[in-house]
């Protein structure tokens, strides 16, 4: 893009860069060239000026006194966080020298990029970085830490990654929020649900934890972790048994409904109550409401997919709107994610044809600890950006061991010395989203947005686009792909005839308006032939059958976990299930170093049920240890009836501090979920006590 030319004072358009469904339009206020306030842009048709407290404090993050502004080189031991300032020329020279040495000795697959969506801008998350590592021939990263299992499960049922449009939900008369803390993670859906509530809608929340969304609901239903599929199957049992299904819709738009009808007979209300902890009378009430109130809408969250059976859980819940014909009604249906509507030209943006070794090994990001410690041939260099794996990756004990290898050349591009950056050989200063040009789409609403720089680059920071363009030239890469400007890449991403919803979206329109709406027609894609083997909603999935998965929705107990029927031996040693969802003021590990937000959250807590606390002699406020065979964590107990007995909750990913073990991901498994290569963070069993007992 053109050189930065924004005025010193005024109000400027911006976009929230966080990994959040809402992708809010912002107003940034500047005085004497510095951001003094961030608010919502009231003109945006969906976000309408409302933003979360995290983003209101974005300026504190941008001007944080600990922000990295210059390239740094490690001088102490890995993990100590001791660095000295160097020049960009020295940093690039070091990277090129080490990369060429590693490639000559071990091949390019000894280098692993590790990134996710700490910045959701398409150019900085999957632009020149992808082109660089493709051309380099590095190992490939399978980016599955967040929503992969649920997207795969939803796709097996529906064939697409899209659901109900947000605007329609104001017409819903029954809203079921299933495993999603909307108040903290999708606040504008709360606004729409409140409009529906004023029109008579009832709001039900099904979750493991009575979080802020559970408290907001008309009816909160607590469920045992990992048993969501069983609850949905129990609802299906009642719907079929009491003839509350839409037979015409099933015959017209669905494949396998007769097989499903027979299959769910085994999920009686009594059995499902034993499994899930949901009483029979509540299951019957829920099922009858869902079968008689129309239109009904299910908002499927991320939490329930972070189990070994997470893909199947989402796949099963996605079948419910088909049984009652909700997909054909305004305000009826479900949403897991709406990323499908805004699919862009990833081939043109990422340029995979640059790769000299298309079959290069792929490493699942959830298995980073294993990859760094056990992979043969080994990873010799790790390049981290847009992520903080020391805090966010599962089985963190093993991750930290791998990061501590003296023979691992690690580069981190970030705004701060994160837990991961403490282990880096080089730390490169990253620019904030307000200093970049980027293209943003939402995985919830239907608007594409453009971010143009609001402030100049701070210090010597670089965007990912700039960094990987510099690295490509330093490595001697001459392909034209590395000469593309941000404008070029935006045009390339939007040039995608395969997606009719992008029709009419262009750079010029975005520059003029700040956002443009996708060309979403009134007709529902669910009523057209779907890209499934049958062309219909697949209640019976032949594609799953071919993959060796149950073709019908099925409840599969967790290998590490327990329900009312299944009690594995591990329960004797680790009798509590630990769930680690986000807190209200952090987003994963982002904002965990912002003092104002730290002060609101106070400290990392372990929520424990009074029954479990009494059995252990734990009082509210006591320091406690939480541990299993993977590691241990020190937290402070909060005794509360916010979940069923046998479940403990720790919200938020806090950065590590000296002499305190508070990284909850030291406890979480790095097993892979049933579908999509997803994570299994919430399939964790632990013990809790005042002191660790071997």
XYZ file of C-alpha atoms in Angstrom:
694
model
C 0.000 0.000 0.000
C 0.978 3.638 -0.205
C 3.260 5.163 2.399
C 1.546 6.095 5.655
C -0.196 9.480 5.295
C -2.908 9.576 7.982
C -3.457 12.867 9.804
C -2.089 13.483 13.281
C -5.542 14.146 14.749
C -9.011 12.838 14.079
C -11.205 9.747 14.024
C -10.241 6.895 11.712
C -11.815 3.641 10.564
C -10.307 0.386 11.779
C -11.117 -3.287 12.191
C -10.729 -5.521 15.226
C -7.999 -8.066 14.370
C -8.821 -10.618 17.082
C -9.797 -14.253 16.540
C -13.452 -13.591 17.339
C -16.601 -14.142 15.257
C -17.739 -10.529 15.465
C -14.887 -8.830 13.521
C -16.018 -5.429 14.791
C -15.730 -2.185 12.879
C -13.871 0.351 15.006
C -13.275 4.056 15.361
C -9.762 5.019 16.438
C -9.271 8.484 17.951
C -5.875 10.165 17.552
C -4.343 13.224 19.152
C -0.886 14.434 18.109
C -0.356 11.214 16.175
C -1.110 8.900 19.087
C -4.165 6.696 19.645
C -6.042 7.957 22.688
C -9.292 6.006 22.417
C -10.807 3.028 20.608
C -14.579 2.684 20.215
C -16.971 0.857 17.952
C -18.011 2.294 14.602
C -21.763 2.966 14.943
C -22.299 2.871 11.186
C -21.476 -0.821 10.769
C -24.719 -2.719 10.013
C -23.999 -5.586 12.433
C -21.554 -4.467 15.109
C -23.194 -1.012 15.342
C -20.657 0.633 17.614
C -20.636 -1.947 20.419
C -17.237 -3.454 21.274
C -15.815 -5.533 24.109
C -13.717 -4.252 26.985
C -10.648 -5.986 25.567
C -10.619 -3.844 22.450
C -11.453 -0.655 24.341
C -8.052 -1.161 25.946
C -6.212 -1.895 22.688
C -4.195 1.332 22.916
C -2.641 0.146 26.178
C -1.390 -2.915 24.326
C -0.035 -0.918 21.376
C 1.866 1.534 23.592
C 2.749 -1.024 26.256
C 6.091 -0.200 27.897
C 7.279 -3.765 27.325
C 6.521 -3.814 23.617
C 9.377 -5.096 21.439
C 10.445 -2.294 19.084
C 13.797 -3.557 17.739
C 15.316 -6.909 16.742
C 16.761 -8.784 19.717
C 19.301 -11.590 20.070
C 19.453 -14.015 22.985
C 22.408 -13.709 25.337
C 21.266 -15.865 28.262
C 19.966 -19.387 28.586
C 16.789 -20.337 26.773
C 13.794 -19.472 28.889
C 15.526 -16.668 30.806
C 14.398 -13.936 28.416
C 17.787 -12.171 28.252
C 18.370 -10.327 24.974
C 20.434 -7.545 23.424
C 19.404 -5.209 20.623
C 20.742 -5.885 17.129
C 20.032 -4.415 13.693
C 17.605 -5.791 11.134
C 20.594 -6.439 8.873
C 22.176 -8.624 11.553
C 18.904 -10.436 12.250
C 18.211 -11.222 8.594
C 21.819 -12.296 8.071
C 21.607 -14.688 11.027
C 18.358 -16.243 9.774
C 19.619 -16.667 6.209
C 22.910 -18.154 7.388
C 21.246 -20.629 9.745
C 18.513 -21.570 7.266
C 21.016 -22.250 4.488
C 23.165 -24.303 6.830
C 20.178 -26.358 8.022
C 18.908 -26.908 4.479
C 22.361 -28.024 3.291
C 22.750 -30.490 6.156
C 19.191 -31.715 6.792
C 16.938 -30.420 3.998
C 14.265 -27.704 4.196
C 11.784 -29.905 6.103
C 13.996 -29.485 9.172
C 12.461 -25.979 9.377
C 8.933 -25.629 10.801
C 6.764 -22.479 10.708
C 4.327 -22.234 13.611
C 1.498 -19.716 13.367
C -2.201 -19.270 13.841
C -4.602 -16.326 13.830
C -3.336 -13.992 16.532
C -4.007 -11.457 13.774
C -7.005 -12.426 11.635
C -5.977 -10.252 8.698
C -5.686 -12.435 5.618
C -2.478 -10.842 4.367
C -0.644 -11.149 7.667
C -2.006 -14.602 8.542
C -1.772 -16.393 5.219
C -0.057 -14.206 2.644
C 3.652 -13.743 2.055
C 4.417 -15.973 5.033
C 2.822 -18.936 3.264
C 4.536 -18.025 -0.002
C 7.912 -17.845 1.764
C 7.668 -21.208 3.512
C 6.234 -22.857 0.396
C 9.187 -21.608 -1.646
C 11.574 -22.622 1.135
C 10.129 -26.154 1.104
C 9.745 -26.290 4.904
C 7.646 -28.764 6.816
C 3.976 -27.842 6.662
C 1.880 -26.970 9.706
C -1.605 -28.435 10.077
C -3.458 -25.523 11.677
C -6.072 -27.366 13.704
C -5.845 -25.979 17.230
C -9.203 -24.189 17.230
C -12.228 -25.216 15.163
C -11.041 -28.045 12.910
C -12.937 -30.913 14.566
C -16.259 -29.085 14.626
C -15.929 -27.829 11.079
C -15.251 -31.376 9.889
C -18.227 -32.712 11.835
C -20.588 -30.010 10.607
C -19.307 -30.611 7.077
C -20.107 -34.329 7.200
C -23.729 -33.453 7.970
C -24.235 -30.335 5.849
C -21.453 -30.386 3.258
C -20.818 -26.667 3.778
C -19.278 -24.523 6.513
C -22.156 -22.109 6.733
C -25.311 -21.799 8.778
C -27.957 -19.276 9.635
C -27.211 -15.621 8.873
C -26.992 -13.510 12.056
C -29.723 -11.076 11.016
C -32.250 -13.909 10.795
C -31.887 -14.867 14.443
C -34.061 -11.950 15.576
C -36.957 -13.998 14.137
C -36.145 -17.066 16.250
C -38.602 -18.089 18.972
C -36.291 -20.598 20.633
C -32.532 -20.049 20.832
C -30.286 -22.818 22.134
C -26.716 -21.733 22.853
C -24.761 -24.988 22.971
C -21.209 -24.857 24.335
C -20.667 -21.189 23.481
C -19.997 -18.334 25.914
C -21.642 -15.695 23.739
C -21.364 -12.889 26.268
C -17.565 -13.169 26.203
C -16.915 -14.428 22.669
C -19.781 -13.378 20.345
C -21.373 -10.359 22.011
C -23.314 -9.146 18.981
C -25.188 -12.429 18.794
C -26.309 -11.599 22.338
C -27.669 -8.269 21.050
C -29.639 -10.062 18.323
C -30.859 -12.696 20.785
C -32.086 -9.923 23.081
C -34.157 -8.548 20.199
C -35.589 -12.030 19.676
C -36.259 -12.303 23.425
C -38.264 -9.058 23.332
C -40.350 -10.710 20.612
C -41.041 -13.694 22.852
C -38.058 -15.975 22.286
C -36.807 -18.249 25.045
C -33.044 -18.629 25.446
C -31.560 -21.908 26.641
C -27.867 -22.431 27.347
C -26.371 -25.933 27.412
C -22.841 -25.968 28.755
C -20.417 -27.531 31.187
C -20.026 -24.215 33.021
C -22.508 -21.582 34.137
C -20.440 -18.733 32.761
C -21.721 -15.249 31.969
C -23.837 -16.620 29.132
C -25.327 -19.303 31.366
C -26.324 -16.628 33.877
C -27.947 -14.576 31.101
C -30.086 -17.472 29.841
C -33.718 -18.133 30.660
C -32.750 -21.733 31.376
C -29.261 -23.111 31.966
C -28.730 -26.859 31.508
C -25.429 -28.184 32.921
C -23.983 -31.208 31.147
C -21.019 -33.481 31.828
C -17.998 -32.705 29.628
C -17.863 -34.629 26.369
C -21.439 -35.958 26.538
C -23.063 -33.427 24.185
C -23.654 -36.001 21.438
C -25.517 -38.225 23.893
C -27.789 -35.324 24.853
C -28.544 -34.550 21.205
C -29.259 -38.226 20.526
C -31.592 -38.318 23.510
C -33.456 -35.353 22.047
C -33.722 -37.208 18.733
C -35.140 -40.228 20.554
C -37.941 -38.080 21.995
C -38.574 -36.214 18.748
C -39.060 -39.434 16.810
C -40.971 -41.223 19.578
C -43.439 -38.377 20.050
C -43.792 -37.624 16.314
C -42.307 -34.151 16.647
C -40.316 -34.413 13.414
C -41.078 -32.796 10.048
C -41.645 -35.861 7.902
C -41.963 -33.933 4.639
C -38.645 -32.146 5.223
C -36.921 -35.417 6.127
C -38.163 -37.116 2.960
C -37.307 -34.159 0.707
C -33.984 -32.863 2.007
C -32.385 -35.567 4.162
C -30.513 -38.817 3.615
C -30.730 -41.671 6.123
C -33.565 -40.526 8.381
C -35.075 -44.009 8.602
C -31.761 -45.475 9.741
C -31.407 -42.663 12.258
C -34.914 -43.277 13.620
C -34.002 -46.870 14.448
C -30.537 -45.976 15.699
C -31.683 -43.480 18.356
C -34.036 -45.967 20.007
C -31.060 -47.042 22.129
C -30.667 -43.514 23.523
C -33.604 -43.577 25.908
C -34.144 -40.570 28.174
C -33.158 -42.673 31.177
C -29.874 -43.790 29.632
C -29.032 -40.297 28.379
C -29.738 -38.855 31.826
C -27.229 -41.287 33.337
C -24.592 -40.371 30.765
C -25.010 -36.589 30.697
C -26.193 -35.696 34.178
C -29.260 -33.987 32.673
C -32.382 -35.217 34.521
C -34.999 -37.118 32.520
C -37.627 -34.429 33.091
C -35.266 -31.737 31.776
C -34.391 -33.807 28.710
C -38.089 -34.322 27.950
C -38.864 -30.630 28.456
C -35.956 -29.558 26.229
C -36.889 -32.022 23.463
C -40.546 -31.031 23.477
C -39.697 -27.344 23.362
C -37.395 -27.959 20.417
C -40.026 -30.074 18.682
C -42.902 -27.606 19.109
C -41.440 -24.073 19.128
C -40.601 -22.709 15.699
C -38.489 -21.167 14.334
C -35.700 -22.502 16.552
C -31.996 -21.725 16.304
C -28.928 -23.500 17.708
C -25.662 -21.588 18.142
C -22.943 -24.247 18.328
C -19.809 -23.136 20.141
C -16.152 -24.112 20.076
C -15.955 -25.611 23.546
C -17.709 -28.913 22.958
C -15.494 -29.770 19.980
C -12.315 -29.734 22.109
C -12.828 -33.338 23.130
C -11.709 -36.620 21.600
C -15.293 -36.969 20.313
C -15.643 -33.287 19.400
C -16.239 -33.697 15.683
C -18.976 -36.243 16.256
C -20.599 -34.001 18.865
C -20.930 -31.112 16.414
C -21.979 -33.449 13.598
C -24.753 -34.826 15.837
C -26.087 -31.441 16.971
C -26.076 -30.260 13.325
C -28.623 -32.994 12.548
C -31.248 -31.592 14.925
C -32.529 -28.733 12.691
C -33.119 -31.256 9.907
C -35.389 -33.403 12.083
C -37.742 -30.512 12.766
C -37.402 -28.873 9.338
C -35.823 -25.721 10.770
C -33.374 -25.248 7.907
C -36.289 -24.171 5.741
C -37.604 -21.486 8.097
C -36.576 -17.857 8.554
C -34.870 -17.755 11.936
C -34.515 -21.532 12.014
C -31.415 -23.691 11.716
C -27.982 -23.619 13.341
C -24.599 -21.940 13.097
C -21.216 -23.419 13.896
C -19.285 -21.042 11.642
C -20.120 -18.966 8.591
C -16.625 -18.948 7.099
C -17.910 -20.698 3.956
C -19.841 -17.653 2.725
C -16.661 -15.564 2.545
C -14.281 -18.149 1.098
C -11.515 -16.358 -0.779
C -8.912 -17.385 -3.333
C -6.433 -19.130 -1.032
C -4.454 -20.535 -3.960
C -3.715 -17.069 -5.307
C -2.947 -15.676 -1.859
C -0.765 -18.519 -0.560
C 0.793 -19.737 -3.852
C 1.354 -23.416 -2.952
C 2.753 -24.063 -6.457
C 5.952 -22.361 -5.297
C 6.725 -25.433 -3.196
C 9.459 -27.632 -4.714
C 8.343 -30.561 -2.514
C 4.534 -30.748 -2.538
C 4.623 -33.909 -0.425
C 6.622 -32.312 2.395
C 5.752 -33.696 5.792
C 2.845 -32.147 7.663
C 2.935 -31.639 11.417
C -0.231 -31.159 13.460
C 0.206 -28.026 15.556
C -1.386 -29.767 18.539
C 1.576 -32.153 18.611
C 4.269 -29.487 18.764
C 5.850 -30.927 21.899
C 6.178 -34.329 20.280
C 7.467 -32.781 17.041
C 10.224 -30.881 18.848
C 11.321 -33.784 21.018
C 10.632 -37.002 19.126
C 10.368 -36.332 15.391
C 12.904 -38.116 13.190
C 14.490 -36.495 11.261
C 14.321 -33.704 13.842
C 13.064 -30.143 13.584
C 16.166 -27.943 13.686
C 14.486 -24.545 13.381
C 11.151 -23.170 14.545
C 9.744 -19.883 13.225
C 6.841 -18.572 15.349
C 4.476 -15.721 14.463
C 0.833 -14.891 15.217
C 0.931 -17.385 18.073
C 2.319 -18.109 21.543
C 2.635 -21.919 21.645
C 4.359 -22.030 25.042
C 1.055 -20.817 26.509
C -1.596 -22.006 24.039
C -0.375 -25.398 22.810
C -1.463 -28.532 24.700
C 0.889 -30.644 26.790
C 2.940 -27.527 27.506
C 5.496 -29.369 29.627
C 6.646 -31.239 26.553
C 6.448 -28.070 24.431
C 8.704 -26.194 26.848
C 11.170 -29.082 26.889
C 11.343 -28.910 23.102
C 11.696 -25.129 23.068
C 14.557 -25.470 25.534
C 16.726 -27.450 23.106
C 19.984 -25.573 22.587
C 20.285 -27.052 19.082
C 16.886 -25.642 18.020
C 17.211 -22.316 16.188
C 14.042 -20.452 17.148
C 12.809 -17.152 15.717
C 9.765 -15.380 17.161
C 8.053 -12.418 15.489
C 5.822 -10.751 18.078
C 4.929 -7.535 19.865
C 6.139 -8.829 23.242
C 8.555 -11.170 24.974
C 5.896 -13.834 25.378
C 6.396 -17.152 27.131
C 7.481 -18.499 23.742
C 9.778 -15.571 22.924
C 11.760 -16.225 26.119
C 13.053 -19.368 24.387
C 13.897 -17.650 21.083
C 17.354 -17.093 19.642
C 16.016 -14.067 17.781
C 12.966 -11.937 18.577
C 11.737 -9.714 15.746
C 9.443 -6.724 16.418
C 5.959 -7.104 14.947
C 3.700 -4.221 14.008
C 0.168 -4.040 15.366
C -2.884 -4.359 13.145
C -3.435 -0.582 13.352
C -0.046 -0.116 11.668
C -0.825 -2.491 8.775
C -2.893 -2.792 5.639
C -5.043 -5.903 5.674
C -8.242 -7.591 4.568
C -10.658 -8.987 7.139
C -13.582 -11.329 6.798
C -15.831 -12.673 9.537
C -16.683 -16.260 10.343
C -20.048 -15.065 11.656
C -21.386 -11.992 9.825
C -21.490 -11.216 6.099
C -19.168 -8.198 5.777
C -15.670 -7.948 4.298
C -13.599 -5.099 5.764
C -10.404 -3.233 4.930
C -7.844 -2.026 7.465
C -5.541 0.766 6.386
C -2.751 2.094 8.639
C -3.926 4.416 11.383
C -0.515 5.048 12.938
C 3.011 4.582 11.567
C 5.075 1.533 12.431
C 6.270 1.785 16.003
C 10.047 1.590 16.435
C 11.514 -0.759 13.809
C 8.531 -3.139 13.792
C 7.487 -4.919 10.613
C 4.272 -6.567 9.483
C 4.373 -10.226 8.500
C 4.059 -9.103 4.889
C 7.138 -6.892 5.178
C 9.121 -9.445 7.162
C 8.666 -12.309 4.735
C 9.228 -10.079 1.715
C 12.560 -9.062 3.268
C 13.443 -12.666 4.079
C 12.578 -13.832 0.575
C 14.918 -11.263 -0.960
C 17.634 -12.079 1.577
C 17.339 -15.779 0.669
C 17.693 -14.881 -3.016
C 14.144 -15.810 -4.029
C 13.377 -14.062 -7.308
C 9.768 -15.134 -7.984
C 7.343 -12.310 -8.763
C 5.105 -13.536 -5.923
C 7.426 -11.752 -3.487
C 7.049 -8.429 -5.283
C 3.273 -8.235 -4.840
C 2.025 -5.265 -2.866
C -0.738 -5.462 -0.288
C -3.093 -4.071 -2.927
C -2.074 -6.830 -5.329
C -2.720 -9.531 -2.731
C -6.111 -8.116 -1.763
C -7.187 -8.168 -5.403
C -5.894 -11.728 -5.771
C -7.742 -12.934 -2.665
C -11.025 -11.384 -3.820
C -10.735 -12.671 -7.399
C -12.540 -15.946 -6.839
C -15.347 -16.758 -9.317
C -15.882 -20.042 -7.457
C -17.590 -18.120 -4.666
C -20.619 -16.188 -5.965
C -21.013 -14.472 -2.588
C -17.838 -12.460 -3.312
C -19.396 -10.995 -6.448
C -19.037 -7.218 -6.435
C -16.540 -7.101 -3.561
C -13.462 -5.159 -4.650
C -10.607 -3.096 -3.262
C -11.972 0.202 -4.531
C -15.303 -0.312 -2.796
C -13.579 -1.275 0.430
C -11.327 1.777 0.292
C -14.361 4.006 -0.146
C -16.703 2.461 2.441
C -14.479 0.460 4.797
C -16.686 -2.610 4.381
C -18.850 -4.339 1.797
C -21.543 -6.966 2.271
C -21.290 -10.366 0.658
C -23.752 -11.021 -2.142
C -25.927 -13.354 -0.069
C -29.208 -14.121 -1.793
C -32.477 -14.755 -0.021
C -32.685 -18.427 -1.007
C -31.247 -20.809 1.598
C -28.317 -22.978 0.466
C -29.588 -25.793 2.702
C -32.593 -26.263 0.410
C -30.435 -26.582 -2.702
C -28.315 -29.606 -3.618
C -25.511 -29.732 -1.074
C -21.901 -30.839 -1.735
C -22.457 -34.115 0.135
C -22.380 -37.552 -1.557
C -26.192 -37.630 -1.620
C -26.660 -33.924 -2.315
C -28.797 -33.816 0.846
C -28.361 -33.273 4.564
C -26.590 -36.469 5.608
C -28.091 -37.994 8.715
C -26.372 -41.160 7.494
C -22.929 -40.281 6.146
C -21.351 -42.602 3.623
C -18.282 -40.340 3.623
C -17.786 -41.037 7.327
C -18.319 -44.727 6.735
C -15.555 -44.703 4.126
C -13.261 -43.027 6.685
C -13.923 -45.784 9.207
C -16.148 -43.552 11.342
C -19.697 -44.388 12.486
C -21.999 -43.265 9.646
C -24.797 -42.382 12.058
C -24.499 -39.885 14.914
C -23.082 -41.837 17.843
C -21.999 -41.072 21.372
C -18.437 -42.265 21.986
C -17.111 -42.003 25.576
C -13.892 -40.107 26.146
C -10.722 -42.169 26.640
C -9.720 -39.716 29.386
C -12.913 -38.668 31.065
C -16.043 -40.215 32.445
C -19.822 -40.131 32.330
C -22.598 -41.842 34.245
C -22.012 -45.134 32.422
C -18.318 -45.128 31.577
C -15.760 -44.931 34.390
C -12.234 -45.647 33.117
C -9.461 -46.681 35.503
C -7.873 -43.233 35.251
C -10.762 -41.877 37.331
C -9.355 -43.530 40.438
C -6.160 -41.466 40.247
C -7.527 -38.349 38.535
C -11.211 -38.093 39.511
C -11.969 -34.573 38.249
C -12.429 -33.306 34.708
C -10.678 -29.992 34.009
C -12.135 -27.517 31.498
C -10.026 -24.489 30.494
C -12.237 -22.008 28.563
C -11.387 -18.334 27.895
C -12.063 -15.711 30.518
C -13.914 -12.493 29.778
C -10.971 -10.090 29.427
C -8.305 -12.122 27.605
C -8.446 -13.784 24.211
C -6.369 -16.932 24.647
C -3.050 -15.438 25.827
C -3.594 -12.062 24.130
C -4.147 -9.196 26.616
C -2.851 -11.318 29.511
C -0.055 -8.747 29.969
C -2.308 -5.661 29.872
C -2.336 -4.447 33.449
C -5.848 -2.989 33.451
C -7.329 -6.253 32.216
C -5.137 -8.266 34.577
C -6.527 -6.207 37.431
C -10.108 -7.007 36.392
C -9.431 -10.754 36.194
C -7.225 -10.516 39.333
C -5.570 -13.945 39.242
C -5.928 -17.430 37.763
C -8.577 -19.376 39.665
C -9.797 -22.953 39.866
C -13.558 -23.128 40.169
C -14.481 -26.214 42.170
C -17.881 -27.538 43.247
C -18.636 -27.377 47.001
C -18.986 -31.166 47.139
C -15.546 -31.737 45.603
C -14.019 -28.985 47.737
C -15.447 -30.426 50.960
C -14.064 -33.878 50.152
C -10.592 -32.324 49.929
C -10.847 -29.886 52.814
C -10.568 -26.963 50.395
C -12.064 -23.599 51.349
C -12.802 -20.678 49.083
C -9.579 -18.737 48.420
C -7.208 -21.570 49.309
C -4.112 -22.062 47.130
C -4.312 -25.489 45.519
C -2.317 -27.688 43.209
C -3.906 -29.233 40.122
C -1.987 -32.099 38.539
C -1.910 -35.194 36.378
C 0.782 -37.265 34.676
C 1.559 -34.420 32.221
C 2.283 -31.667 34.718
C 0.983 -29.534 37.536
C -0.440 -26.077 38.044
C -0.859 -23.831 41.096
C -4.119 -21.875 41.300
C -6.430 -20.381 43.897
C -9.690 -22.151 44.651
C -13.059 -20.554 44.013
C -15.765 -22.741 45.533
C -18.899 -22.299 43.457
C -21.886 -24.254 42.121
C -21.287 -23.281 38.486
C -20.905 -26.848 37.143
C -21.745 -30.414 38.038
C -19.722 -32.184 40.739
C -16.643 -33.854 39.287
C -15.810 -30.874 37.043
C -13.297 -28.081 37.738
C -12.877 -24.930 35.661
C -9.928 -22.601 35.071
C -10.631 -19.665 32.757
C -8.008 -17.815 30.733
C -4.448 -18.466 29.590
C -2.202 -16.534 31.955
C 1.420 -15.893 31.092
C 3.936 -17.672 33.275
C 5.474 -15.719 36.140
C 8.490 -16.442 38.304
C 7.999 -19.040 41.054
C 4.395 -19.794 40.095
C 3.049 -22.589 37.924
C -0.075 -21.187 36.293
C 0.060 -22.456 32.714
C -2.989 -24.719 32.599
C -1.886 -26.238 29.304
C 0.784 -28.130 31.206
C -2.155 -30.406 32.086
C -3.960 -30.723 28.751
C -3.440 -33.672 26.360
C -2.002 -33.448 22.871
C -4.175 -36.270 21.566
C -5.939 -35.606 18.269
C -9.728 -35.422 18.052
C -11.880 -37.807 16.049
C -12.145 -35.476 13.038
C -10.183 -32.730 11.338
C -7.018 -33.190 13.400
C -8.573 -31.049 16.146
C -7.396 -30.425 19.689
C -8.628 -32.232 22.818
C -7.945 -29.571 25.477
C -11.114 -30.301 27.446
C -10.633 -34.073 27.698
C -8.395 -33.644 30.726
C -8.613 -35.438 34.062
C -6.818 -34.129 37.148
C -6.532 -34.327 40.897
C -6.747 -31.284 43.161
C -5.404 -30.848 46.690
C -3.481 -28.503 48.932
C -0.299 -30.338 47.997
C 0.711 -32.701 45.222
C 0.294 -36.370 46.107
C 2.392 -38.807 44.061
